[in-house]
Structure formats: structure tokens, C-alpha cells
PDB file of C-alpha atoms in Angstrom:
ATOM      1  CA  GLU A   1       8.020  12.051  15.539  1.00  0.00           C
ATOM      2  CA  ALA A   2       5.915  12.295  12.276  1.00  0.00           C
ATOM      3  CA  ASP A   3       3.564   9.366  11.878  1.00  0.00           C
ATOM      4  CA  ILE A   4       0.239   7.959  10.882  1.00  0.00           C
ATOM      5  CA  TYR A   5      -2.171   6.381  13.380  1.00  0.00           C
ATOM      6  CA  GLN A   6      -5.136   4.212  13.098  1.00  0.00           C
ATOM      7  CA  THR A   7      -7.479   3.154  15.783  1.00  0.00           C
ATOM      8  CA  PRO A   8      -8.782   0.679  16.659  1.00  0.00           C
ATOM      9  CA  ARG A   9      -6.322  -1.975  15.459  1.00  0.00           C
ATOM     10  CA  TYR A  10      -8.756  -4.686  15.824  1.00  0.00           C
ATOM     11  CA  LEU A  11     -12.660  -4.446  15.958  1.00  0.00           C
ATOM     12  CA  VAL A  12     -15.303  -7.307  16.287  1.00  0.00           C
ATOM     13  CA  ILE A  13     -18.839  -5.754  15.906  1.00  0.00           C
ATOM     14  CA  GLY A  14     -22.351  -7.124  15.350  1.00  0.00           C
ATOM     15  CA  THR A  15     -24.380  -6.729  11.994  1.00  0.00           C
ATOM     16  CA  GLY A  16     -26.115  -3.218  11.810  1.00  0.00           C
ATOM     17  CA  LYS A  17     -23.916  -1.311  14.214  1.00  0.00           C
ATOM     18  CA  LYS A  18     -22.458   2.018  13.069  1.00  0.00           C
ATOM     19  CA  ILE A  19     -18.679   2.194  13.258  1.00  0.00           C
ATOM     20  CA  THR A  20     -15.992   4.868  12.647  1.00  0.00           C
ATOM     21  CA  LEU A  21     -12.373   3.946  11.875  1.00  0.00           C
ATOM     22  CA  GLU A  22     -10.077   6.765  12.918  1.00  0.00           C
ATOM     23  CA  CYS A  23      -6.949   7.801  10.920  1.00  0.00           C
ATOM     24  CA  SER A  24      -4.696  10.697  11.798  1.00  0.00           C
ATOM     25  CA  GLN A  25      -1.309  11.792  10.471  1.00  0.00           C
ATOM     26  CA  THR A  26       1.246  14.270  11.952  1.00  0.00           C
ATOM     27  CA  MET A  27       3.296  14.878   8.728  1.00  0.00           C
ATOM     28  CA  GLY A  28       1.115  17.749   7.216  1.00  0.00           C
ATOM     29  CA  HIS A  29       0.214  15.876   4.231  1.00  0.00           C
ATOM     30  CA  ASP A  30      -2.660  17.104   1.989  1.00  0.00           C
ATOM     31  CA  LYS A  31      -3.374  13.888   0.403  1.00  0.00           C
ATOM     32  CA  MET A  32      -4.930  10.907   2.467  1.00  0.00           C
ATOM     33  CA  TYR A  33      -6.319   7.552   1.273  1.00  0.00           C
ATOM     34  CA  TRP A  34      -8.333   4.561   2.546  1.00  0.00           C
ATOM     35  CA  TYR A  35      -7.653   1.175   1.217  1.00  0.00           C
ATOM     36  CA  GLN A  36      -9.507  -2.136   1.603  1.00  0.00           C
ATOM     37  CA  GLN A  37      -7.366  -5.403   1.775  1.00  0.00           C
ATOM     38  CA  ASP A  38      -8.521  -8.915   2.308  1.00  0.00           C
ATOM     39  CA  PRO A  39      -5.918 -11.187   3.699  1.00  0.00           C
ATOM     40  CA  GLY A  40      -3.121 -11.896   1.290  1.00  0.00           C
ATOM     41  CA  MET A  41      -4.624 -10.039  -1.457  1.00  0.00           C
ATOM     42  CA  GLU A  42      -4.060  -6.701  -3.301  1.00  0.00           C
ATOM     43  CA  LEU A  43      -5.024  -3.223  -2.132  1.00  0.00           C
ATOM     44  CA  HIS A  44      -8.268  -1.550  -3.277  1.00  0.00           C
ATOM     45  CA  LEU A  45      -8.706   2.209  -3.023  1.00  0.00           C
ATOM     46  CA  ILE A  46     -11.989   3.030  -1.554  1.00  0.00           C
ATOM     47  CA  HIS A  47     -11.624   6.777  -0.835  1.00  0.00           C
ATOM     48  CA  TYR A  48      -9.118   9.538  -1.027  1.00  0.00           C
ATOM     49  CA  SER A  49      -8.847  13.199  -0.170  1.00  0.00           C
ATOM     50  CA  TYR A  50      -6.607  16.083  -1.670  1.00  0.00           C
ATOM     51  CA  GLY A  51      -7.176  18.255   1.176  1.00  0.00           C
ATOM     52  CA  VAL A  52      -9.736  19.781   3.696  1.00  0.00           C
ATOM     53  CA  ASN A  53     -13.235  19.422   2.448  1.00  0.00           C
ATOM     54  CA  SER A  54     -12.124  17.273  -0.422  1.00  0.00           C
ATOM     55  CA  THR A  55     -13.218  13.589  -0.778  1.00  0.00           C
ATOM     56  CA  GLU A  56     -13.495  11.421  -3.657  1.00  0.00           C
ATOM     57  CA  LYS A  57     -14.622   7.695  -4.109  1.00  0.00           C
ATOM     58  CA  GLY A  58     -11.908   5.288  -5.263  1.00  0.00           C
ATOM     59  CA  ASP A  59     -11.784   2.478  -7.605  1.00  0.00           C
ATOM     60  CA  LEU A  60     -13.605   0.000  -5.588  1.00  0.00           C
ATOM     61  CA  SER A  61     -17.178   0.668  -4.631  1.00  0.00           C
ATOM     62  CA  SER A  62     -17.873   0.895  -1.045  1.00  0.00           C
ATOM     63  CA  GLU A  63     -20.752   1.560   1.279  1.00  0.00           C
ATOM     64  CA  SER A  64     -18.375   3.549   3.615  1.00  0.00           C
ATOM     65  CA  THR A  65     -18.197   7.423   3.815  1.00  0.00           C
ATOM     66  CA  VAL A  66     -15.290   9.694   4.831  1.00  0.00           C
ATOM     67  CA  SER A  67     -14.989  13.298   5.898  1.00  0.00           C
ATOM     68  CA  ARG A  68     -12.071  15.642   5.922  1.00  0.00           C
ATOM     69  CA  ILE A  69     -12.602  18.605   8.083  1.00  0.00           C
ATOM     70  CA  ARG A  70      -8.989  18.831   9.414  1.00  0.00           C
ATOM     71  CA  THR A  71      -5.743  18.278   7.382  1.00  0.00           C
ATOM     72  CA  GLU A  72      -4.566  15.633   9.941  1.00  0.00           C
ATOM     73  CA  HIS A  73      -7.901  13.362  10.409  1.00  0.00           C
ATOM     74  CA  PHE A  74      -9.502  11.326   7.806  1.00  0.00           C
ATOM     75  CA  PRO A  75     -12.111   9.108   9.486  1.00  0.00           C
ATOM     76  CA  LEU A  76     -14.032   6.377   7.762  1.00  0.00           C
ATOM     77  CA  THR A  77     -17.604   5.573   8.616  1.00  0.00           C
ATOM     78  CA  LEU A  78     -19.897   2.517   8.156  1.00  0.00           C
ATOM     79  CA  GLU A  79     -23.467   3.338   8.969  1.00  0.00           C
ATOM     80  CA  SER A  80     -24.601  -0.174   9.242  1.00  0.00           C
ATOM     81  CA  ALA A  81     -21.958  -2.917   9.186  1.00  0.00           C
ATOM     82  CA  ARG A  82     -22.509  -6.097   7.489  1.00  0.00           C
ATOM     83  CA  PRO A  83     -20.456  -9.307   7.315  1.00  0.00           C
ATOM     84  CA  SER A  84     -19.472  -8.340   3.829  1.00  0.00           C
ATOM     85  CA  HIS A  85     -17.555  -5.530   5.333  1.00  0.00           C
ATOM     86  CA  THR A  86     -15.115  -7.871   7.137  1.00  0.00           C
ATOM     87  CA  SER A  87     -11.584  -6.887   6.018  1.00  0.00           C
ATOM     88  CA  GLN A  88      -8.505  -4.971   6.718  1.00  0.00           C
ATOM     89  CA  TYR A  89      -8.628  -1.190   6.317  1.00  0.00           C
ATOM     90  CA  LEU A  90      -5.564   0.734   5.627  1.00  0.00           C
ATOM     91  CA  CYS A  91      -5.050   4.410   5.863  1.00  0.00           C
ATOM     92  CA  ALA A  92      -2.352   6.314   4.102  1.00  0.00           C
ATOM     93  CA  SER A  93      -1.119   9.827   3.377  1.00  0.00           C
ATOM     94  CA  SER A  94       1.217  11.309   0.908  1.00  0.00           C
ATOM     95  CA  VAL A  95       3.038  14.262  -0.439  1.00  0.00           C
ATOM     96  CA  TYR A  96       1.905  15.043  -3.939  1.00  0.00           C
ATOM     97  CA  GLY A  97       3.510  12.751  -6.414  1.00  0.00           C
ATOM     98  CA  ASN A  98       5.448  10.887  -3.953  1.00  0.00           C
ATOM     99  CA  GLU A  99       5.413   7.835  -1.791  1.00  0.00           C
ATOM    100  CA  GLN A 100       2.460   7.056   0.521  1.00  0.00           C
ATOM    101  CA  PHE A 101       2.922   6.471   4.218  1.00  0.00           C
ATOM    102  CA  PHE A 102       0.803   3.835   5.904  1.00  0.00           C
ATOM    103  CA  GLY A 103      -0.640   3.460   9.204  1.00  0.00           C
ATOM    104  CA  PRO A 104      -0.877  -0.018  10.917  1.00  0.00           C
ATOM    105  CA  GLY A 105      -4.337  -0.897   9.594  1.00  0.00           C
ATOM    106  CA  THR A 106      -7.663  -1.756  11.389  1.00  0.00           C
ATOM    107  CA  ARG A 107      -8.760  -5.309  10.981  1.00  0.00           C
ATOM    108  CA  LEU A 108     -12.656  -5.288  11.133  1.00  0.00           C
ATOM    109  CA  THR A 109     -14.768  -8.582  11.673  1.00  0.00           C
ATOM    110  CA  VAL A 110     -18.533  -8.171  11.404  1.00  0.00           C
ATOM    111  CA  LEU A 111     -20.538 -10.937  12.812  1.00  0.00           C
TER     112      LEU A 111
ATOM    113  CA  ALA B   1      -5.479   1.991 -18.652  1.00  0.00           C
ATOM    114  CA  GLN B   2      -2.150   1.604 -16.666  1.00  0.00           C
ATOM    115  CA  SER B   3      -1.626  -1.441 -14.814  1.00  0.00           C
ATOM    116  CA  VAL B   4       1.033  -3.259 -12.649  1.00  0.00           C
ATOM    117  CA  THR B   5       1.697  -6.960 -12.994  1.00  0.00           C
ATOM    118  CA  GLN B   6       3.740  -8.915 -10.411  1.00  0.00           C
ATOM    119  CA  LEU B   7       4.426 -12.193 -12.193  1.00  0.00           C
ATOM    120  CA  ASP B   8       4.664 -14.451  -9.248  1.00  0.00           C
ATOM    121  CA  SER B   9       2.045 -14.787  -6.541  1.00  0.00           C
ATOM    122  CA  GLN B  10       4.606 -16.850  -4.245  1.00  0.00           C
ATOM    123  CA  VAL B  11       8.229 -17.113  -4.466  1.00  0.00           C
ATOM    124  CA  PRO B  12       9.782 -19.907  -2.098  1.00  0.00           C
ATOM    125  CA  VAL B  13      13.648 -19.498  -1.650  1.00  0.00           C
ATOM    126  CA  PHE B  14      16.212 -21.112   0.772  1.00  0.00           C
ATOM    127  CA  GLU B  15      17.558 -18.805   3.430  1.00  0.00           C
ATOM    128  CA  GLU B  16      20.807 -17.116   2.186  1.00  0.00           C
ATOM    129  CA  ALA B  17      19.985 -17.664  -1.418  1.00  0.00           C
ATOM    130  CA  PRO B  18      19.451 -14.673  -3.843  1.00  0.00           C
ATOM    131  CA  VAL B  19      15.965 -13.554  -4.738  1.00  0.00           C
ATOM    132  CA  GLU B  20      14.195 -11.590  -7.663  1.00  0.00           C
ATOM    133  CA  LEU B  21      10.591 -10.394  -7.406  1.00  0.00           C
ATOM    134  CA  ARG B  22       9.389  -9.353 -10.668  1.00  0.00           C
ATOM    135  CA  CYS B  23       7.240  -6.321 -11.530  1.00  0.00           C
ATOM    136  CA  ASN B  24       6.084  -5.057 -14.984  1.00  0.00           C
ATOM    137  CA  TYR B  25       3.937  -1.872 -15.625  1.00  0.00           C
ATOM    138  CA  SER B  26       2.114  -0.550 -18.583  1.00  0.00           C
ATOM    139  CA  SER B  27       2.445   3.132 -19.217  1.00  0.00           C
ATOM    140  CA  SER B  28       3.633   5.212 -21.996  1.00  0.00           C
ATOM    141  CA  VAL B  29       4.391   8.395 -19.842  1.00  0.00           C
ATOM    142  CA  SER B  30       6.719   9.067 -17.178  1.00  0.00           C
ATOM    143  CA  VAL B  31       6.237   7.050 -13.931  1.00  0.00           C
ATOM    144  CA  TYR B  32       7.395   6.797 -10.436  1.00  0.00           C
ATOM    145  CA  LEU B  33       7.976   3.388  -9.122  1.00  0.00           C
ATOM    146  CA  PHE B  34       7.699   1.899  -5.625  1.00  0.00           C
ATOM    147  CA  TRP B  35       8.277  -1.438  -3.690  1.00  0.00           C
ATOM    148  CA  TYR B  36       6.599  -1.948  -0.471  1.00  0.00           C
ATOM    149  CA  VAL B  37       6.678  -4.722   2.122  1.00  0.00           C
ATOM    150  CA  GLN B  38       3.969  -5.697   4.445  1.00  0.00           C
ATOM    151  CA  TYR B  39       4.766  -7.868   7.445  1.00  0.00           C
ATOM    152  CA  PRO B  40       1.765  -9.974   9.037  1.00  0.00           C
ATOM    153  CA  ASN B  41      -0.976  -7.949  10.580  1.00  0.00           C
ATOM    154  CA  GLN B  42       0.988  -4.715   9.707  1.00  0.00           C
ATOM    155  CA  GLY B  43       0.561  -1.794   7.337  1.00  0.00           C
ATOM    156  CA  LEU B  44       2.747  -1.355   4.419  1.00  0.00           C
ATOM    157  CA  GLN B  45       6.406   0.014   4.614  1.00  0.00           C
ATOM    158  CA  LEU B  46       8.305   1.557   1.817  1.00  0.00           C
ATOM    159  CA  LEU B  47      11.359  -0.492   0.644  1.00  0.00           C
ATOM    160  CA  LEU B  48      12.615   1.710  -1.997  1.00  0.00           C
ATOM    161  CA  LYS B  49      11.422   4.114  -4.707  1.00  0.00           C
ATOM    162  CA  TYR B  50      12.503   5.455  -8.182  1.00  0.00           C
ATOM    163  CA  LEU B  51      11.702   9.083  -9.076  1.00  0.00           C
ATOM    164  CA  SER B  52      14.523   9.940 -11.515  1.00  0.00           C
ATOM    165  CA  GLY B  53      18.317   9.644 -11.971  1.00  0.00           C
ATOM    166  CA  SER B  54      20.200   6.356 -11.583  1.00  0.00           C
ATOM    167  CA  THR B  55      18.234   3.360 -12.698  1.00  0.00           C
ATOM    168  CA  LEU B  56      19.543   1.229  -9.762  1.00  0.00           C
ATOM    169  CA  VAL B  57      17.907   2.088  -6.577  1.00  0.00           C
ATOM    170  CA  LYS B  58      18.953   0.746  -3.159  1.00  0.00           C
ATOM    171  CA  GLY B  59      16.635   0.499  -0.328  1.00  0.00           C
ATOM    172  CA  ILE B  60      16.363  -0.751   3.240  1.00  0.00           C
ATOM    173  CA  ASN B  61      16.965  -4.277   4.311  1.00  0.00           C
ATOM    174  CA  GLY B  62      19.612  -4.818   1.657  1.00  0.00           C
ATOM    175  CA  PHE B  63      17.010  -4.719  -1.114  1.00  0.00           C
ATOM    176  CA  GLU B  64      17.686  -3.048  -4.494  1.00  0.00           C
ATOM    177  CA  ALA B  65      15.725  -2.632  -7.832  1.00  0.00           C
ATOM    178  CA  GLU B  66      16.450  -1.702 -11.324  1.00  0.00           C
ATOM    179  CA  PHE B  67      14.348   0.498 -13.495  1.00  0.00           C
ATOM    180  CA  ASN B  68      14.285  -0.759 -17.072  1.00  0.00           C
ATOM    181  CA  LYS B  69      12.238   1.783 -19.190  1.00  0.00           C
ATOM    182  CA  SER B  70      12.548  -0.249 -22.571  1.00  0.00           C
ATOM    183  CA  GLN B  71      11.090  -3.346 -20.784  1.00  0.00           C
ATOM    184  CA  THR B  72       8.776  -1.365 -18.431  1.00  0.00           C
ATOM    185  CA  SER B  73      10.099  -3.470 -15.487  1.00  0.00           C
ATOM    186  CA  PHE B  74      11.176  -2.632 -11.905  1.00  0.00           C
ATOM    187  CA  HIS B  75      12.311  -6.002 -10.504  1.00  0.00           C
ATOM    188  CA  LEU B  76      13.308  -6.282  -6.811  1.00  0.00           C
ATOM    189  CA  ARG B  77      16.465  -8.030  -5.686  1.00  0.00           C
ATOM    190  CA  LYS B  78      18.298  -9.282  -2.647  1.00  0.00           C
ATOM    191  CA  PRO B  79      21.561 -11.108  -2.924  1.00  0.00           C
ATOM    192  CA  SER B  80      21.045 -13.162   0.430  1.00  0.00           C
ATOM    193  CA  VAL B  81      17.623 -13.468   2.125  1.00  0.00           C
ATOM    194  CA  HIS B  82      17.001 -13.970   5.669  1.00  0.00           C
ATOM    195  CA  ILE B  83      14.063 -15.646   7.495  1.00  0.00           C
ATOM    196  CA  SER B  84      12.934 -12.196   8.675  1.00  0.00           C
ATOM    197  CA  ASP B  85      12.410 -11.156   4.925  1.00  0.00           C
ATOM    198  CA  THR B  86       9.309 -13.522   5.123  1.00  0.00           C
ATOM    199  CA  ALA B  87       6.501 -10.975   4.033  1.00  0.00           C
ATOM    200  CA  GLU B  88       4.192  -9.740   1.129  1.00  0.00           C
ATOM    201  CA  TYR B  89       5.837  -7.422  -1.231  1.00  0.00           C
ATOM    202  CA  PHE B  90       4.005  -4.908  -3.319  1.00  0.00           C
ATOM    203  CA  CYS B  91       4.931  -3.083  -6.488  1.00  0.00           C
ATOM    204  CA  ALA B  92       3.150   0.217  -7.208  1.00  0.00           C
ATOM    205  CA  VAL B  93       3.493   2.945  -9.922  1.00  0.00           C
ATOM    206  CA  SER B  94       2.475   6.420  -9.809  1.00  0.00           C
ATOM    207  CA  VAL B  95       1.742   7.984 -13.206  1.00  0.00           C
ATOM    208  CA  ALA B  96       2.177  11.474 -14.520  1.00  0.00           C
ATOM    209  CA  GLY B  97      -1.112  13.108 -15.333  1.00  0.00           C
ATOM    210  CA  SER B  98      -3.246  10.844 -13.243  1.00  0.00           C
ATOM    211  CA  ASN B  99      -3.039  13.003 -10.151  1.00  0.00           C
ATOM    212  CA  TYR B 100      -0.107  10.549  -9.183  1.00  0.00           C
ATOM    213  CA  GLN B 101      -2.517   8.021  -7.671  1.00  0.00           C
ATOM    214  CA  LEU B 102      -0.706   4.751  -7.037  1.00  0.00           C
ATOM    215  CA  ILE B 103      -1.440   1.660  -9.198  1.00  0.00           C
ATOM    216  CA  TRP B 104      -0.930  -1.402  -7.272  1.00  0.00           C
ATOM    217  CA  GLY B 105       0.242  -4.917  -8.153  1.00  0.00           C
ATOM    218  CA  ALA B 106      -1.337  -7.972  -6.660  1.00  0.00           C
ATOM    219  CA  GLY B 107       1.575  -8.667  -4.351  1.00  0.00           C
ATOM    220  CA  THR B 108       4.072 -11.469  -4.084  1.00  0.00           C
ATOM    221  CA  LYS B 109       4.394 -13.633  -0.978  1.00  0.00           C
ATOM    222  CA  LEU B 110       8.166 -14.300  -0.261  1.00  0.00           C
ATOM    223  CA  ILE B 111       8.508 -17.512   1.668  1.00  0.00           C
ATOM    224  CA  ILE B 112      11.905 -18.380   3.222  1.00  0.00           C
ATOM    225  CA  LYS B 113      12.769 -21.955   3.584  1.00  0.00           C
ATOM    226  CA  PRO B 114      15.260 -22.688   6.419  1.00  0.00           C
TER     227      PRO B 114
END
């Protein structure tokens, strides 16, 4: 079944730790996205990719980085987590010009 | 710059009553329009979309929306809501010539009163 997966679903971590949020999709979509969303708030695009070896920063400045070595995989990395990074991170993928399909999200808490 | 405005941050409504969630956008070029629903602690799920053709679009869970080009609106409606419709609803617009990035509204929280 075609789907989009995110792990972990919940992560509580101390300040200064390096973390990687995983996102994988089995739909063969070229475009992938990372959004940051605070509870009850709108989505903010932080990174996107048009395909392998393509990554771009989104509208919201973020200290995270992404990579796209394989079509199906789009991990997000924080080199040194801080409490200000506490948020929900949503991964999505799409076919060009059409709707985006979302993963279940990772809720990150940095103590 | 293009923008999407969801006019109500919260909409309380009694169970089995009709509801309309409003969405307006600003764009002078052709657009694709979407409504997504987000249940607590979950990702977003597509409710319906308008790409072309009939301006009345039917989606999942009994929702429908009407594209009004002259008023640049895409309001979401349901004739009779259920307690399970309690969620956050997001309107999004994809604009031709912008690599079809989605521009998101701020969301409307639908609160169903028993």
C-alpha cells in the first residue's frame, strides 16, 4: 500500500543533542516537503525537494538541514537541539501540481 | 504575493446542524484549491480538491466546497455535522507559475457542541 511514514512519532530529548527525523514515502513522488507546526497553528514550510540531490529552504527560517539521496527518503537533521525547536514536524510528498500527502508527524520536545 | 485567508479561527456548531468554513485567496492567475482536515495528534488528510471543471466539488465524510472565481473563495460546507468532525480544517492554494507550492491558511477549528 502506498503511504508516507515518519519516525519517531514522539521524541523527548535534551538540549544540545543531534537528532534526525525520518520520512519515507512509497508513492514514487518526486516532490517532498517538511513543515513545522506549533499546536493549533498554521503550517510553515521549512524545506522542500524537487527530486534526488535537490533541496531548498522554505519560507520559515530553520536551523535544520535535509538531504535527498534517494527518491523515497527525506530525513531532517538538527545538529544541536534547543527548546525553541520544540514543535510538530510534518513530512509530505506530492506529484507536481497536485495535492500533498502527509505523514502522521513527529512531535519533538527539547528539554 | 498570494495569500489565503480563513476568516474564522474557530467555528462552534451544534451536532446535526449545517456548517460553512470560509476560505478566500488572493491570486490573479489560475489556481488549484484544497481543503485538508487534521485530527488531534495526526497529520493532514485531504478532504477535497478543485483542479478544473465543475465548481462544486464533493469530498470525503460528506463535505463539499464551491469554487467562486469572481469572489476568489472556496468555502467548505457540510449539511449536518457529527461529533467526529471535530478537527482543524486547513484551506490551501496552489498557484500556477510558483512551482505549485501550496500556500496555507491559518486553519479553522471546528467545535461540535452536543
